[in-house]
Structures are given as C-alpha cells and as structure tokens.
Short mmCIF file of C-alpha atoms and ligand atoms in Angstrom, two decimals:
data_model
loop_
_atom_site.label_atom_id
_atom_site.label_comp_id
_atom_site.label_asym_id
_atom_site.label_seq_id
_atom_site.Cartn_x
_atom_site.Cartn_y
_atom_site.Cartn_z
CA UNK A 158 -43.32 40.83 -18.60
CA UNK A 159 -46.89 41.79 -19.32
CA UNK A 160 -45.72 44.70 -21.42
CA UNK A 161 -43.53 42.42 -23.50
CA UNK A 162 -46.42 40.08 -23.95
CA UNK A 163 -48.83 42.73 -25.14
CA UNK A 164 -46.16 44.11 -27.44
CA UNK A 165 -45.75 40.66 -29.03
CA UNK A 166 -49.49 40.39 -29.39
CA UNK A 167 -49.69 43.75 -31.11
CA UNK A 168 -46.80 42.87 -33.40
CA UNK A 169 -48.46 39.62 -34.31
CA UNK A 170 -51.68 41.38 -35.17
CA UNK A 171 -49.98 44.08 -37.21
CA UNK A 172 -47.88 41.71 -39.25
CA UNK A 173 -50.82 39.49 -39.88
CA UNK A 174 -49.07 36.40 -38.65
CA UNK A 175 -51.23 36.12 -35.59
CA UNK A 176 -54.60 34.56 -35.06
CA UNK A 177 -56.64 35.91 -37.94
CA UNK A 178 -55.61 33.11 -40.30
CA UNK A 179 -55.85 30.23 -37.88
CA UNK A 180 -57.99 27.42 -39.20
CA UNK A 181 -61.42 27.22 -37.69
CA UNK A 182 -63.17 24.07 -36.60
CA UNK A 183 -66.27 23.05 -38.51
CA UNK A 184 -67.29 20.13 -36.34
CA UNK A 185 -66.83 17.51 -39.05
CA UNK A 186 -65.97 13.94 -38.07
CA UNK A 187 -62.22 13.33 -38.35
CA UNK A 188 -61.30 16.98 -38.96
CA UNK A 189 -57.94 18.31 -37.83
CA UNK A 190 -56.55 21.81 -38.24
CA UNK A 191 -53.59 21.76 -40.59
CA UNK A 192 -51.09 24.19 -42.07
CA UNK A 193 -48.53 23.02 -44.61
CA UNK A 194 -46.46 24.08 -47.58
CA UNK A 195 -47.21 22.54 -50.96
CA UNK A 196 -47.04 23.12 -54.67
CA UNK A 197 -50.32 23.75 -56.50
CA UNK A 198 -50.70 21.17 -59.28
CA UNK A 199 -53.30 20.02 -61.80
CA UNK A 200 -54.35 16.63 -60.43
CA UNK A 201 -55.02 15.11 -63.86
CA UNK A 202 -51.58 16.29 -65.02
CA UNK A 203 -49.90 14.97 -61.89
CA UNK A 204 -51.43 11.52 -62.34
CA UNK A 205 -51.47 11.03 -66.08
CA UNK A 206 -48.97 13.47 -67.59
CA UNK A 207 -51.74 15.22 -69.55
CA UNK A 208 -50.78 18.79 -68.77
CA UNK A 209 -52.45 21.80 -70.43
CA UNK A 210 -51.15 25.33 -69.85
CA UNK A 211 -51.77 27.07 -66.53
CA UNK A 212 -53.06 23.94 -64.75
CA UNK A 213 -56.11 23.87 -67.02
CA UNK A 214 -57.01 27.53 -66.43
CA UNK A 215 -59.36 26.82 -63.52
CA UNK A 216 -61.27 24.10 -65.34
CA UNK A 217 -59.41 21.27 -63.62
CA UNK A 218 -59.29 20.12 -60.02
CA UNK A 219 -56.14 21.35 -58.35
CA UNK A 220 -54.12 19.40 -55.84
CA UNK A 221 -51.55 20.31 -53.22
CA UNK A 222 -48.29 18.40 -53.68
CA UNK A 223 -46.17 18.28 -50.56
CA UNK A 224 -42.38 17.87 -50.58
CA UNK A 225 -42.67 14.28 -49.39
CA UNK A 226 -44.72 13.48 -52.49
CA UNK A 227 -48.10 13.36 -50.77
CA UNK A 228 -50.90 14.68 -52.95
CA UNK A 229 -53.66 16.40 -50.98
CA UNK A 230 -57.06 16.95 -52.58
CA UNK A 231 -58.74 20.21 -51.54
CA UNK A 232 -62.48 19.88 -52.12
CA UNK A 233 -63.91 22.85 -50.24
CA UNK A 234 -63.33 26.50 -49.48
CA UNK A 235 -65.15 29.01 -47.25
CA UNK A 236 -68.00 29.70 -49.69
CA UNK A 237 -71.15 27.68 -49.27
CA UNK A 238 -71.38 24.73 -51.72
CA UNK A 239 -68.08 25.67 -53.41
CA UNK A 240 -64.64 24.19 -53.95
CA UNK A 241 -61.15 25.65 -53.67
CA UNK A 242 -60.29 25.90 -57.33
CA UNK A 243 -60.75 29.66 -57.66
CA UNK A 244 -58.55 30.18 -54.61
CA UNK A 245 -55.71 28.09 -56.01
CA UNK A 246 -55.60 28.73 -59.75
CA UNK A 247 -53.62 31.95 -59.26
CA UNK A 248 -50.88 29.83 -57.70
CA UNK A 249 -50.53 27.19 -60.45
CA UNK A 250 -47.13 25.45 -60.09
CA UNK A 251 -46.25 27.78 -57.21
CA UNK A 252 -45.63 26.91 -53.59
CA UNK A 253 -48.20 28.07 -51.10
CA UNK A 254 -48.89 27.77 -47.42
CA UNK A 255 -52.30 26.17 -47.07
CA UNK A 256 -54.32 26.48 -43.90
CA UNK A 257 -57.51 24.62 -43.18
CA UNK A 258 -58.93 21.28 -42.13
CA UNK A 259 -57.60 17.87 -43.04
CA UNK A 260 -60.50 15.48 -42.75
CA UNK A 261 -59.40 11.96 -42.03
CA UNK A 262 -62.44 9.98 -43.14
CA UNK A 263 -62.31 6.21 -43.63
CA UNK A 264 -63.93 6.63 -47.07
CA UNK A 265 -61.18 8.98 -48.24
CA UNK A 266 -59.11 11.89 -46.93
CA UNK A 267 -60.32 15.42 -47.75
CA UNK A 268 -58.93 18.91 -47.31
CA UNK A 269 -60.98 22.04 -46.75
CA UNK A 270 -58.94 25.15 -47.63
CA UNK A 271 -59.65 28.12 -45.39
CA UNK A 272 -56.66 30.45 -45.90
CA UNK A 273 -53.77 30.54 -48.30
CA UNK A 274 -50.66 32.57 -49.06
CA UNK A 275 -47.68 32.40 -51.40
CA UNK A 276 -44.89 30.56 -49.57
CA UNK A 277 -43.10 31.50 -47.51
CA UNK A 278 -43.93 35.17 -46.88
CA UNK A 279 -46.94 36.09 -49.00
CA UNK A 280 -50.00 37.82 -47.65
CA UNK A 281 -52.68 35.60 -46.17
CA UNK A 282 -56.04 35.66 -47.81
CA UNK A 283 -59.30 33.99 -46.96
CA UNK A 284 -60.31 31.11 -49.23
CA UNK A 285 -63.52 32.71 -50.48
CA UNK A 286 -62.56 33.46 -54.06
CA UNK A 287 -65.42 31.49 -55.60
CA UNK A 288 -68.05 33.84 -54.19
CA UNK A 289 -66.06 36.91 -55.22
CA UNK A 290 -65.56 35.64 -58.75
CA UNK A 291 -69.20 34.61 -59.05
CA UNK A 292 -70.33 38.01 -57.83
CA UNK A 293 -68.09 39.77 -60.34
CA UNK A 294 -69.42 37.59 -63.16
CA UNK A 295 -73.03 38.24 -62.10
CA UNK A 296 -73.25 42.00 -61.95
CA UNK A 297 -72.30 42.30 -58.30
CA UNK A 298 -75.04 40.01 -56.93
CA UNK A 299 -74.26 38.71 -53.47
CA UNK A 300 -71.83 35.80 -53.60
CA UNK A 301 -73.28 34.29 -50.44
CA UNK A 302 -76.51 33.44 -52.29
CA UNK A 303 -74.80 32.36 -55.49
CA UNK A 304 -76.39 28.89 -55.62
CA UNK A 305 -79.90 30.34 -55.64
CA UNK A 306 -79.16 32.74 -58.48
CA UNK A 307 -76.75 30.84 -60.67
CA UNK A 308 -78.01 30.57 -64.27
CA UNK A 309 -76.55 27.10 -64.91
CA UNK A 310 -78.15 25.69 -61.78
CA UNK A 311 -81.49 27.41 -62.43
CA UNK A 312 -81.62 25.87 -65.89
CA UNK A 313 -80.92 22.33 -64.66
CA UNK A 314 -83.39 22.54 -61.77
CA UNK A 315 -86.13 24.17 -63.87
CA UNK A 316 -85.82 21.42 -66.47
CA UNK A 317 -85.66 18.41 -64.15
CA UNK A 318 -87.01 19.62 -60.82
CA UNK A 319 -85.36 19.57 -57.39
CA UNK A 320 -85.38 15.78 -57.35
CA UNK A 321 -83.82 15.56 -60.78
CA UNK A 322 -86.79 13.71 -62.30
CA UNK A 323 -89.22 15.85 -64.34
CA UNK A 324 -92.72 15.81 -62.90
CA UNK A 325 -91.79 13.92 -59.76
CA UNK A 326 -93.65 15.25 -56.74
CA UNK A 327 -93.25 14.61 -53.04
CA UNK A 328 -95.80 12.41 -51.30
CA UNK A 329 -98.58 14.50 -49.76
CA UNK B 261 -2.76 -3.71 -78.45
CA UNK B 262 -0.91 -0.43 -78.60
CA UNK B 263 -1.64 2.49 -76.32
CA UNK B 264 -3.99 4.33 -78.69
CA UNK B 265 -6.06 1.22 -79.41
CA UNK B 266 -6.35 0.42 -75.70
CA UNK B 267 -7.45 3.99 -75.03
CA UNK B 268 -10.03 3.66 -77.81
CA UNK B 269 -11.49 0.44 -76.44
CA UNK B 270 -11.57 1.97 -72.98
CA UNK B 271 -13.53 4.93 -74.38
CA UNK B 272 -15.89 2.52 -76.06
CA UNK B 273 -16.44 0.68 -72.78
CA UNK B 274 -17.16 3.89 -70.91
CA UNK B 275 -19.53 5.01 -73.63
CA UNK B 276 -21.38 1.67 -73.57
CA UNK B 277 -21.61 1.85 -69.81
CA UNK B 278 -22.92 5.40 -69.95
CA UNK B 279 -25.51 4.43 -72.55
CA UNK B 280 -26.57 1.42 -70.51
CA UNK B 281 -26.88 3.61 -67.44
CA UNK B 282 -28.91 6.21 -69.31
CA UNK B 283 -31.20 3.47 -70.62
CA UNK B 284 -31.59 1.95 -67.16
CA UNK B 285 -32.47 5.33 -65.69
CA UNK B 286 -35.01 6.08 -68.39
CA UNK B 287 -36.57 2.64 -67.84
CA UNK B 288 -37.17 3.41 -64.17
CA UNK B 289 -40.76 4.61 -63.98
CA UNK B 290 -41.04 8.33 -63.44
CA UNK B 291 -42.10 8.97 -59.86
CA UNK B 292 -44.81 11.32 -61.17
CA UNK B 293 -46.45 9.01 -63.68
CA UNK B 294 -48.43 6.64 -61.53
CA UNK B 295 -49.70 3.31 -62.73
CA UNK B 296 -53.37 2.84 -63.38
CA UNK B 297 -55.61 -0.18 -63.49
CA UNK B 298 -58.57 -0.79 -65.79
CA UNK B 299 -61.84 -0.92 -63.90
CA UNK B 300 -65.57 -0.99 -64.43
CA UNK B 301 -67.54 0.79 -61.72
CA UNK B 302 -71.29 0.80 -61.16
CA UNK B 303 -72.75 3.31 -58.77
CA UNK B 304 -74.34 6.68 -58.11
CA UNK B 305 -72.83 10.00 -59.10
CA UNK B 306 -72.48 11.94 -55.84
CA UNK B 307 -71.15 15.15 -54.41
CA UNK B 308 -67.84 14.19 -52.80
CA UNK B 309 -68.01 16.70 -49.94
CA UNK B 310 -71.53 16.07 -48.65
CA UNK B 311 -71.34 12.31 -49.15
CA UNK B 312 -67.96 11.72 -47.52
CA UNK B 313 -68.35 14.11 -44.58
CA UNK B 314 -71.96 13.07 -43.95
CA UNK B 315 -72.83 16.65 -43.02
CA UNK B 316 -76.26 15.82 -44.46
CA UNK B 317 -78.02 12.91 -46.13
CA UNK B 318 -76.35 12.98 -49.53
CA UNK B 319 -77.80 10.28 -51.78
CA UNK B 320 -80.57 10.07 -54.34
CA UNK B 321 -83.41 12.44 -55.14
CA UNK B 322 -83.42 14.04 -51.67
CA UNK B 323 -79.96 15.45 -52.26
CA UNK B 324 -80.07 15.99 -56.01
CA UNK B 325 -80.42 19.77 -55.91
CA UNK B 326 -77.55 20.15 -53.45
CA UNK B 327 -75.42 17.80 -55.54
CA UNK B 328 -75.98 20.11 -58.52
CA UNK B 329 -75.09 23.16 -56.41
CA UNK B 330 -71.85 21.58 -55.23
CA UNK B 331 -70.82 20.37 -58.68
CA UNK B 332 -71.51 23.84 -60.11
CA UNK B 333 -69.46 25.26 -57.23
CA UNK B 334 -66.49 23.21 -58.38
CA UNK B 335 -66.47 20.53 -55.69
CA UNK B 336 -65.22 17.23 -57.10
CA UNK B 337 -67.87 14.75 -58.21
CA UNK B 338 -67.50 11.03 -57.50
CA UNK B 339 -69.04 7.68 -58.27
CA UNK B 340 -70.05 5.76 -55.16
CA UNK B 341 -70.33 2.03 -55.67
CA UNK B 342 -72.38 -0.51 -53.72
CA UNK B 343 -69.46 -1.35 -51.47
CA UNK B 344 -69.12 2.31 -50.51
CA UNK B 345 -65.96 3.03 -52.51
CA UNK B 346 -65.70 6.64 -53.63
CA UNK B 347 -64.12 7.26 -57.04
CA UNK B 348 -63.30 10.90 -57.78
CA UNK B 349 -64.08 11.56 -61.44
CA UNK B 350 -61.29 13.50 -63.17
CA UNK B 351 -62.30 13.02 -66.77
CA UNK B 352 -65.28 11.81 -68.79
CA UNK B 353 -64.75 10.42 -72.28
CA UNK B 354 -62.04 12.68 -73.63
CA UNK B 355 -63.41 15.87 -72.09
CA UNK B 356 -60.32 17.31 -70.42
CA UNK B 357 -62.04 19.47 -67.79
CA UNK B 358 -63.47 18.43 -64.44
CA UNK B 359 -64.48 21.57 -62.58
CA UNK B 360 -68.21 22.34 -62.94
CA UNK B 361 -68.05 20.23 -66.09
CA UNK B 362 -71.41 20.46 -67.94
CA UNK B 363 -71.46 16.75 -68.79
CA UNK B 364 -70.91 15.76 -65.16
CA UNK B 365 -73.41 18.38 -63.92
CA UNK B 366 -76.11 16.88 -66.09
CA UNK B 367 -75.66 13.32 -64.82
CA UNK B 368 -75.63 14.18 -61.11
CA UNK B 369 -77.35 11.50 -58.98
CA UNK B 370 -77.63 9.14 -61.98
CA UNK B 371 -76.85 5.47 -61.57
CA UNK B 372 -74.13 4.68 -64.08
CA UNK B 373 -71.73 1.99 -65.12
CA UNK B 374 -68.45 3.43 -66.28
CA UNK B 375 -65.27 1.93 -67.64
CA UNK B 376 -62.08 3.71 -66.84
CA UNK B 377 -58.55 3.95 -65.53
CA UNK B 378 -58.16 4.00 -61.77
CA UNK B 379 -55.27 5.84 -60.12
CA UNK B 380 -54.88 5.41 -56.38
CA UNK B 381 -52.87 8.10 -54.65
CA UNK B 382 -52.57 8.83 -50.95
CA UNK B 383 -55.88 7.27 -50.02
CA UNK B 384 -57.88 8.77 -52.88
CA UNK B 385 -59.27 6.77 -55.81
CA UNK B 386 -59.13 8.91 -58.95
CA UNK B 387 -61.07 7.74 -61.97
CA UNK B 388 -60.54 8.63 -65.61
CA UNK B 389 -63.80 7.56 -67.23
CA UNK B 390 -63.10 6.32 -70.74
CA UNK B 391 -66.66 5.21 -71.40
CA UNK B 392 -70.05 5.70 -69.80
CA UNK B 393 -71.25 2.17 -70.58
CA UNK B 394 -74.70 2.56 -69.05
CA UNK B 395 -76.70 5.48 -67.68
CA UNK B 396 -79.90 4.52 -65.89
CA UNK B 397 -80.73 8.07 -64.88
CA UNK B 398 -81.87 8.79 -61.33
CA UNK B 399 -83.18 5.62 -59.69
CA UNK B 400 -82.43 6.20 -56.02
CA UNK B 401 -85.67 7.68 -54.68
CA UNK B 402 -84.89 9.02 -51.22
CA UNK B 403 -87.01 12.19 -51.02
CA UNK B 404 -90.04 10.63 -49.33
CA UNK B 405 -87.85 9.59 -46.44
CA UNK B 406 -85.38 12.48 -46.34
CA UNK B 407 -87.25 15.41 -47.90
CA UNK B 408 -85.09 17.97 -49.66
CA UNK B 409 -81.56 18.21 -48.28
CA UNK B 410 -80.30 20.44 -46.79
CA UNK B 411 -82.90 23.20 -46.38
CA UNK B 412 -86.15 21.33 -47.04
CA UNK B 413 -86.80 23.27 -50.25
CU1 CU C 697 -75.20 18.55 -49.92
#
C-alpha cells in the first residue's frame, strides 16, 4: 500500500500535476483558492464590442470568461505591484486553466492569478511574466526590484515627489 | 386557387415567417453586448488591488507612490466615490488602452469628476470615461497620519 502511494506521489511530481502549482494562501480577507477553466478575453471588447486585434496586444485589461458566462477580473500576479496581463496575453481568445485566489470582497470580487496553463493539458507556469518581461526590457536588471528602477515611475516621482504634490514635505 | 398558386402562397408564407423569425432573433440583445448606463462619478483615483484588499492604507498622498507603482505594473485603476463604490476604469476619453496607460498614471490619487458609461458585470463596476469633467489634482492629504505606504519611504 505504501509502495503504491509513494509511486503515485512520484508520478504526480514527475508529470507536474502534483503540488507545485497549487495556489498559495496570501492571508487576504475573503480569499479562497480557486482553479477553473476560462477563455482569455479583452474586457473592453467583451463589454462594449470594441475589439482590436490580439486582445489589444497587452495594452488592455484581460478577463477570464467562464463557460457559464461569468467574467472574472484578474488584477494581480506573483510579481510585486504587478498585474496578470503579461501572463495572459499569450493566451488571447484561448482557454486556460487558471489557478490562484478568488477574493470575495464586499467592495468587489478580485482574482489573483498564481499559475496558468493552456487548457486542458498545457504545461503549468508560474504567473510571474511581468517581472521577466520587465527584466528583458531593462537589460537584465532584477525583475524583483522593477518598481524602484522603472524609468516611467522614476520620472513621475521625480517630477511630483512621493506624495504626488511637488514640494510637499512631511511634517517634522 | 390552383395547385401551383397555392404552393406559391405557401412558399411566401414560409418565407415571411422565416424573415420574421430572423428579425426577431436579431432583435434579441446579444448576450455579449451588455447594457450600460450613463453616470457621473466624483472620487479619488486609486489602485484597485491595495484599496480593495486593504493590505495597506491605500488612499491619498500616503499611498500615492505605491499607486503609481501598481498602475505602472498593469493593475487596474479605479475611481472610488464617497459612498465607497469602486469603478474600474477601462477607458479614458477615446484612448483605447487601459494597462499602464500614461494618462491614467499621471492622474493617480487625483480627485476627479468623470462622466461615463457604466457596465456592471458579475459584481464589478466597469467605467468607460467619456469625459474628465473636473480634475482637482491631489487633495487627500494622508501622509502626516499614515507616512509613506507601504515601506515608509
Ligand atoms: Cu499599495
């Protein structure tokens, strides 16, 4: 019995269908681990019928449309201060299996994408594409510190200050 | 009526019926194209993730820098009104992009009044801003009380 069990465990690990992709808890109020199949859609297109090619090429928020018609809004991935757009754009109009946290908040529901794969049998990958893409676009600088080194952010903060109001200082 | 004429009128009837049916079907609203309502919303531009989850204090000057980080990172940006409603901004005045959109990045934390079309879908309020009617800039001064969120610098 034990042998069978350890064999199953090994098989699960080797095929990558085991524990590695299980959603992890982040300790956020109302969070619940969730795994579901859905089609990746351009939210603006889905709502208004304004549909540019390739779901807006990464410049538009992407949604996850389930078979029952429910539209889920992913707002976060694994990278610090980043969304899930870079993880999903490669799957525009395709069905994926999404794994992560559904956050049932009274203000509005949110989804944090942690892993994704092409449905039904694609290879799982971690939802950390933003950091990878940023790193590639910034000469290999560490993606984990992207927000401190990003040129767009630096420009905005240097012009207006951390509080957003030029010249405003904290009380001594 | 002879046989041929009867057949002809029958064909006509079927054709009319088919046309009527086709018209009726096309008149049924497409399940995809949701209805919107015209709204005017006044509130603060916020980072949707930090504000909704409350993982940190996420309003005003104290959180401005983080709100810029998150918008640049592609997290949806919203308008939060006085009543606490969160409107996810999908479009601003004819600009068809909404991920790290430069226009939206540059009005983070501002208090604005916007006119737009509201689409409600599965618990989320999506807003297509047709006009930024008023932009008061940043008026919510929270840094003296909350410092700089999240790292204190
Ligand atoms: Cu924040």
